[in-house]
XYZ file of C-alpha atoms in Angstrom:
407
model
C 0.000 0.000 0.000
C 2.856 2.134 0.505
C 4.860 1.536 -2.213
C 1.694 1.748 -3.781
C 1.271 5.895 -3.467
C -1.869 4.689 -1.004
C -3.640 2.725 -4.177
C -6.664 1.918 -2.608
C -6.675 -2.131 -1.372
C -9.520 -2.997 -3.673
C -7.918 -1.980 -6.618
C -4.455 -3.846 -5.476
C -6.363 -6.913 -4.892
C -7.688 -6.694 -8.161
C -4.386 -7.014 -10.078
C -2.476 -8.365 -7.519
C -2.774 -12.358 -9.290
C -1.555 -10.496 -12.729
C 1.630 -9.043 -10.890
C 4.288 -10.863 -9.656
C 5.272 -10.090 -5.545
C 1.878 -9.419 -4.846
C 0.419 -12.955 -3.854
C 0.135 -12.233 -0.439
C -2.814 -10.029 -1.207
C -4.963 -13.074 -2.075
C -4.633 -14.754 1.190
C -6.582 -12.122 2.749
C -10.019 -13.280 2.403
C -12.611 -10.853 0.400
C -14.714 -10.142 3.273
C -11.841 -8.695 5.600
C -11.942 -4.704 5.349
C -8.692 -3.160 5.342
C -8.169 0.153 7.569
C -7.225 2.810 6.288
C -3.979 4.608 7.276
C -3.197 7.748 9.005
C -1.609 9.498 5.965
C -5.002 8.363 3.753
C -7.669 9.549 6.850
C -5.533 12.865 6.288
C -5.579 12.848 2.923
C -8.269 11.413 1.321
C -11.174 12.077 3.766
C -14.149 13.667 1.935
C -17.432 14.962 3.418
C -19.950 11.515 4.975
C -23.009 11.020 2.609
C -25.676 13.807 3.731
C -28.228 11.914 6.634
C -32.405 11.766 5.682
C -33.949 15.059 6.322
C -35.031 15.405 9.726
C -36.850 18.907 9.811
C -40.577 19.217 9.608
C -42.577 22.222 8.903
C -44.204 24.194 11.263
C -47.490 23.394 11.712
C -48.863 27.546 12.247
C -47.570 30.963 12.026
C -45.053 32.548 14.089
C -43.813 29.487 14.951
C -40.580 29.414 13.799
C -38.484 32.084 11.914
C -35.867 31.547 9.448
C -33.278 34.156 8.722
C -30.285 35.045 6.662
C -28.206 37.875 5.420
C -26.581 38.527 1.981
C -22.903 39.409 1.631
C -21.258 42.517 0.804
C -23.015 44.331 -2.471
C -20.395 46.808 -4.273
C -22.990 49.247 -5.485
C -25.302 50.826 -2.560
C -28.985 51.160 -3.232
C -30.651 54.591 -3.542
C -31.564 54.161 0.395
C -27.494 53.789 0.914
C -27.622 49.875 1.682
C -25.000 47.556 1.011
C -26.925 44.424 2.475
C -30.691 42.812 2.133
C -31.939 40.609 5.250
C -34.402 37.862 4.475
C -37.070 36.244 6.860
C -39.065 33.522 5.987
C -42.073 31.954 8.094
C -41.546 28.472 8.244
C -45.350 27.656 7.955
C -46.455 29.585 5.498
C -43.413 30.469 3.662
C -44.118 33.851 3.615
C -41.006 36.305 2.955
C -39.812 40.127 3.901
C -36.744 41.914 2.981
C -35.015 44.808 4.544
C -31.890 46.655 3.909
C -29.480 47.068 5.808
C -25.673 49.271 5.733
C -24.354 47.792 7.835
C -24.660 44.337 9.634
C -25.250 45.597 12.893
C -28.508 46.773 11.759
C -30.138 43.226 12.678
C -31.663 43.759 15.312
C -33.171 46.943 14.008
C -35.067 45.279 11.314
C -36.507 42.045 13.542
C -37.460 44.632 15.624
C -38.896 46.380 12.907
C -40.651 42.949 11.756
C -42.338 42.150 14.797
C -44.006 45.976 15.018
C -44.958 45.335 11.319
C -46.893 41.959 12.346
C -48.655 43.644 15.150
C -47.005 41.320 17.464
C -44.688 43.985 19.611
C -47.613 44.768 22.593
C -47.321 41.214 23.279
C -44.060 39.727 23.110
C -45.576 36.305 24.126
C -47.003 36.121 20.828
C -43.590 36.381 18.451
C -41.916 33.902 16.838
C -41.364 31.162 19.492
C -37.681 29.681 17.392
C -35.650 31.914 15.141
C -33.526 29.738 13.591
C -29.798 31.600 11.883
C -26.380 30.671 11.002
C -23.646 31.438 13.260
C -23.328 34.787 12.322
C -21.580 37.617 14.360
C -24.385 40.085 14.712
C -27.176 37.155 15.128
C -25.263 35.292 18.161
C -23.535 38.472 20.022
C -24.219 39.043 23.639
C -26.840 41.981 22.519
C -29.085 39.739 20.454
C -28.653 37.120 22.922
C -30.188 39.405 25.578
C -32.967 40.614 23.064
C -33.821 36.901 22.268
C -34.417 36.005 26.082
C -36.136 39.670 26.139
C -38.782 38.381 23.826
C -38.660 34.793 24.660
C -37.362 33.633 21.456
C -35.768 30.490 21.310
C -32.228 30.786 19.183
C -31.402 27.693 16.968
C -28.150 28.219 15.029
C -26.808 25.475 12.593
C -23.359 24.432 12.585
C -19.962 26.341 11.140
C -19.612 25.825 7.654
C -22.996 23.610 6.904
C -25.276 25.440 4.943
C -27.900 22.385 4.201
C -28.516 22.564 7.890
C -30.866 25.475 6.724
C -31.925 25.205 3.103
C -34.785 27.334 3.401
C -33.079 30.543 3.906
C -30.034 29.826 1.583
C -32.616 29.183 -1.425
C -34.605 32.635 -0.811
C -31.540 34.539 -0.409
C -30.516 32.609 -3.500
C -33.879 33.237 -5.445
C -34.564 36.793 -4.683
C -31.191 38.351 -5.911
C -31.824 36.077 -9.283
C -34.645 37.260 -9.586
C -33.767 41.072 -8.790
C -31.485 40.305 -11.645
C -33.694 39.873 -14.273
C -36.114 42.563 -13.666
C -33.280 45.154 -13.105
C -32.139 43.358 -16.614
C -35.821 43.876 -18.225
C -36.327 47.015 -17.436
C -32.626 48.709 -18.121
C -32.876 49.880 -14.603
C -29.372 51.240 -13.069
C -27.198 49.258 -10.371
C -28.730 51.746 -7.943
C -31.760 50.977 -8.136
C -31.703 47.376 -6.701
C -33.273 47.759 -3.450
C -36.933 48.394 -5.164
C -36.475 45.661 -7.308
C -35.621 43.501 -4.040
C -38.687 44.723 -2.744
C -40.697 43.882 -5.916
C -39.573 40.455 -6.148
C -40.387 39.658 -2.128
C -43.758 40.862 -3.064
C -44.328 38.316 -6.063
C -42.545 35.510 -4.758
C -44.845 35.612 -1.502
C -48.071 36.467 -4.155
C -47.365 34.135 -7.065
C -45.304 31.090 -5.753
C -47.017 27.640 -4.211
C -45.893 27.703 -0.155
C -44.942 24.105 -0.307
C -44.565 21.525 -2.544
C -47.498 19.875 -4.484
C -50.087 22.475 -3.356
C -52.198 25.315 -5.152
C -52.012 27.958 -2.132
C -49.635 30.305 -2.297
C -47.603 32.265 0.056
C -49.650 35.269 0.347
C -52.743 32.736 1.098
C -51.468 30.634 3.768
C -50.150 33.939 5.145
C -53.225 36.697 4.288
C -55.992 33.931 4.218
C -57.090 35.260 1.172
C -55.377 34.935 -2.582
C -53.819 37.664 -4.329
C -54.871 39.271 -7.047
C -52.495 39.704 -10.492
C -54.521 42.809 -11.401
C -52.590 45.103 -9.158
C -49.334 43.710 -9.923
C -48.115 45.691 -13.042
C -44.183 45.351 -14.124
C -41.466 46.406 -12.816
C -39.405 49.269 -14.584
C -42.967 50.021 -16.798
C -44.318 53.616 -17.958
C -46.578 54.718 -15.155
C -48.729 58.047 -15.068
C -49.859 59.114 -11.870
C -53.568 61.661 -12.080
C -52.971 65.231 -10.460
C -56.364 66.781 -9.771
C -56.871 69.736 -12.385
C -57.339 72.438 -9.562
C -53.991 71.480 -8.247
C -52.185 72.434 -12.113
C -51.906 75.839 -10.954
C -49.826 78.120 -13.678
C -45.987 77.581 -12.953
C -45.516 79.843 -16.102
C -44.764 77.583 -18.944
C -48.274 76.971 -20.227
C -47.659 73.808 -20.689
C -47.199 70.699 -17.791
C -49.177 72.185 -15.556
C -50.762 75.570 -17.195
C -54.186 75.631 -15.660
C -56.890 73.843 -17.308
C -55.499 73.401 -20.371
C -52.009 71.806 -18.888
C -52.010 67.821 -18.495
C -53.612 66.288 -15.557
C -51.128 63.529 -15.126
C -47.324 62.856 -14.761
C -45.273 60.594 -16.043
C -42.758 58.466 -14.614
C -41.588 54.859 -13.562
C -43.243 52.334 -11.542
C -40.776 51.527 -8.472
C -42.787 48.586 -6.381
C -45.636 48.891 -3.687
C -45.468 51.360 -0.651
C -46.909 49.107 2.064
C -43.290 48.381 3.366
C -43.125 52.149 4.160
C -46.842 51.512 5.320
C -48.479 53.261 2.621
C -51.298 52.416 0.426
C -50.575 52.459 -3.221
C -47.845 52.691 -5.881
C -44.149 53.945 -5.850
C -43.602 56.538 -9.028
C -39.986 57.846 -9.852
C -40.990 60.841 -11.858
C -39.147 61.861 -14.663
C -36.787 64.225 -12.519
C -35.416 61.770 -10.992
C -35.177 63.383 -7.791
C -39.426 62.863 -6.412
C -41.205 59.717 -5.946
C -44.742 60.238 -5.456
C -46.966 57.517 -4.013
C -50.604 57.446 -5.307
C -53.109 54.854 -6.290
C -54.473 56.425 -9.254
C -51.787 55.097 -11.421
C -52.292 54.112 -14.846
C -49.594 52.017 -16.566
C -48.148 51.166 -19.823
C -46.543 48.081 -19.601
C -44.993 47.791 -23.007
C -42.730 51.026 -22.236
C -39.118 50.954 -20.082
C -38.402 54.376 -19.688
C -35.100 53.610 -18.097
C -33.922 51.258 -20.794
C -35.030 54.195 -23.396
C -33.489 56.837 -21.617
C -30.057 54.128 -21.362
C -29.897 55.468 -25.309
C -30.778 59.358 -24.559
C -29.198 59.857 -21.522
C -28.325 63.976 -22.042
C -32.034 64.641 -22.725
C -33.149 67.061 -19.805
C -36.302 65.780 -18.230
C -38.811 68.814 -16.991
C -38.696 70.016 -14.017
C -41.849 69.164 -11.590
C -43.528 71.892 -9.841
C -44.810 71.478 -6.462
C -48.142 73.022 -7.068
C -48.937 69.975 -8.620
C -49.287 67.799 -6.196
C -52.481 66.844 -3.914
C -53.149 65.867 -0.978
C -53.701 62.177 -2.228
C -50.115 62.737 -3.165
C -47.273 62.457 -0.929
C -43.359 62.961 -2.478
C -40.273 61.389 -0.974
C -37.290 63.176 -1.631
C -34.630 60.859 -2.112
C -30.518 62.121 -1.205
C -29.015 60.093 -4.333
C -25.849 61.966 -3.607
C -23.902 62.930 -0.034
C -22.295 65.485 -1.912
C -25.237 67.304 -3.631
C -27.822 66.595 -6.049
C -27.448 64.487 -8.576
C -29.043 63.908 -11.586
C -29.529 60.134 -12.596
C -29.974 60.935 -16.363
C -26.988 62.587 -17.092
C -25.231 59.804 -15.231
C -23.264 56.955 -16.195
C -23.632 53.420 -14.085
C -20.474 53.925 -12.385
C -21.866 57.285 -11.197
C -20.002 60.126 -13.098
C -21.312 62.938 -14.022
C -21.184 63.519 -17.650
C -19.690 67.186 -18.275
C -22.144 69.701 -21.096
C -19.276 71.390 -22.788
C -19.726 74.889 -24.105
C -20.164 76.230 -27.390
C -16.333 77.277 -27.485
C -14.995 74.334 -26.527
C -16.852 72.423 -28.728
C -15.952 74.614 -31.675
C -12.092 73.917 -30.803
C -12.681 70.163 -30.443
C -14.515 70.371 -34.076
C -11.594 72.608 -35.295
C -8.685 69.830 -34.163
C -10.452 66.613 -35.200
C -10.838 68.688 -38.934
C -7.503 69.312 -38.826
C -6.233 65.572 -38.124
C -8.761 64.281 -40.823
C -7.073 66.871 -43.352
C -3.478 65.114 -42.217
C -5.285 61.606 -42.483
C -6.337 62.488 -46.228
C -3.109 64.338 -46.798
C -0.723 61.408 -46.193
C -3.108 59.227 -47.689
C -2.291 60.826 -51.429
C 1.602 60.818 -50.294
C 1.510 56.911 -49.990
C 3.818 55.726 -52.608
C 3.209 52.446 -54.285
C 6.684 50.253 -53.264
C 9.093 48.528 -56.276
C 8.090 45.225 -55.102
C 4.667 46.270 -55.833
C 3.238 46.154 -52.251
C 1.395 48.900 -51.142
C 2.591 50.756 -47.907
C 0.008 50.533 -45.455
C -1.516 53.726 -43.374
C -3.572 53.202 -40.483
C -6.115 56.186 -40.287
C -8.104 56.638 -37.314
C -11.284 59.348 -37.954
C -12.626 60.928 -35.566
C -16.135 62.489 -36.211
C -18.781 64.082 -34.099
C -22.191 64.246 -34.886
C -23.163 66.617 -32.947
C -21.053 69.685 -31.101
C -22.014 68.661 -27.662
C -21.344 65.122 -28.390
């Protein structure tokens, strides 16, 4: 076995008849297991076959609560996050995100979760297991104490073992695919990932079977009632959201909101729901990019991405909103895209530069330089010489053109 290189004994005893030295293999009867040695329990040891599921499903609500965290995302949401939390109700399935900067922030948002389920007067009535990894900020001496606070019992699976808890390792899994492909649909920017978290929360828990083999979904077992798909529009779609026409006061153009002949909606792009914020309707990004209004009279047109249109026109200027406009149906959440000022998203790039308007002067000098190269370009193009050997010298020309002067 040694000399060997550790060959396994089964495959020795194979050929050991066919090579000569070796007959003292066959003596050993077929039945007799050979141990292993140290240097192969070092060095070939792989991880045991995984043992028959074990966990059953809770049998009601707030039962028990599973919970996980997503690593470290490069590009921070519009709200400044840089993490999404997941819980899932083990009965019903049900899901709810938050975001998070930091991972302290943990306890903030189960807090946060048990005032949003109307469980926080009585903390008898929480969650009675919560069930994590062996995370930092889920197993320090503060969430300890705010665990026996609210008599929740901590289960935490072991280092390293990630099947110990499938449930929360396939939603974390699932949500940021599917945040992937709506952000993809719609041409939305990297920023903009924390609504389209949100978003798909809300139709996995509305659209997706809460176990296997049965018609009810989440939202059932959770609501008691089904869903509806009428209030569900896309993601990323043209949305117009209805100003009342004694609100379009004159703001001096004449034309968005000139009195009664100015229009009596705006236009902008459906974001997700507002009941995480606890409102009661839709989430607009107007046009600005700056307001988001929430309103339930909302009309959408689903066939139109405004962000993946505006990907192609990115220097065109959208009008500025005036604040007459608004109702009191309407309420605007002004969002601080940028520490360092305002910021406007379409004359951005993804990697969050601004893009510079040139003036007319320096434009006309640009223009006047890439002439004068193209003039060189054509010059030494008529001084190219045809060689004896009848090859052709060859002249690399690179034109520069620009359509238009603030191009």
């Amino acid at each position: 076995h040694y000399r060997c290189a550790h060959i396994h004994w089964r495959y020795l005893r194979r050929v050991a008849r066919h090579i000569k030295g070796m007959e003292e293999l066959l003596r050993i009867p077929a039945w007799v297991k050979m141990p292993m040695c140290n240097a192969c329990e070092r060095a070939k040891s792989k991880m045991p076959q995984l043992p028959p599921a074990t966990f059953k499903r809770a049998g009601k609500k707030f039962y028990r609560l599973h919970t996980d965290m997503s690593g470290y995302i490069e590009q921070a949401s519009v709200e400044g996050a840089h993490y999404y939390l997941v819980f899932i109700d083990c009965f019903s399935n049900y899901k709810w995100v938050y975001l998070l900067k930091t991972k302290d922030q943990f306890l903030t948002a189960l807090d946060a979760l048990i005032i949003r389920t109307g469980m926080a007067p009585d903390v008898i009535k929480t969650w009675e297991i919560l069930r994590t990894d062996r995370a930092g900020e889920m197993c320090s001496d503060e969430a300890e104490k705010y665990y026996k606070l609210y008599r929740i019992f901590h289960e935490s699976s072991n280092p390293h073992q990630h099947w110990q808890n499938p449930r929360r390792e396939n939603a974390i899994g699932e949500l940021g695919v599917r945040t992937r492909v709506i952000m993809a649909h719609a041409g939305a920017l990297g920023r903009y990932w924390g609504f389209a978290m949100f978003y798909a929360c809300d139709v996995d828990n509305m659209f997706l079977p809460y176990k296997a083999g049965s018609d009810k979904t989440c939202w059932e077992a959770w609501h008691g009632e089904p869903p509806t798909a009428v209030t569900c529009p896309t993601w990323g779609c043209l949305a117009y959201v209805f100003v009342e026409r004694k609100r379009c006061k004159a703001s001096g153009d004449g034309k968005r909101s000139g009195g009664k002949l100015g229009d009596t909606s705006l236009s902008g792009t459906f974001l997700g729901f507002a009941h995480r914020i606890g409102h009661k309707g839709y989430m607009v990004l107007l046009d600005n990019k700056r307001t988001i209004v929430i309103s339930t009279h909302v009309t959408f047109n689903e066939g139109v991405m405004p962000m993946k249109e505006e990907g192609n026109s990115r220097k065109r200027r959208a009008p500025e909103v005036p604040k007459e406009v608004f109702g009191d149906r309407l309420e605007t959440l002004p969002l601080d895209l940028d520490e360092t000022g305002e910021l406007e998203i379409a004359f951005t790039d993804e990697d969050e530069t601004e893009i510079e308007m040139v003036s007319d002067e320096q434009a006309a000098r640009v223009r006047t330089r890439a002439q004068k190269r193209i003039r060189e370009a054509e010059q030494a193009i008529r001084q190219a010489e045809v060689q004896p050997s009848g090859e052709q010298q060859p002249i690399l020309c690179l034109l520069y053109t620009s359509p238009s002067p603030r191009d």
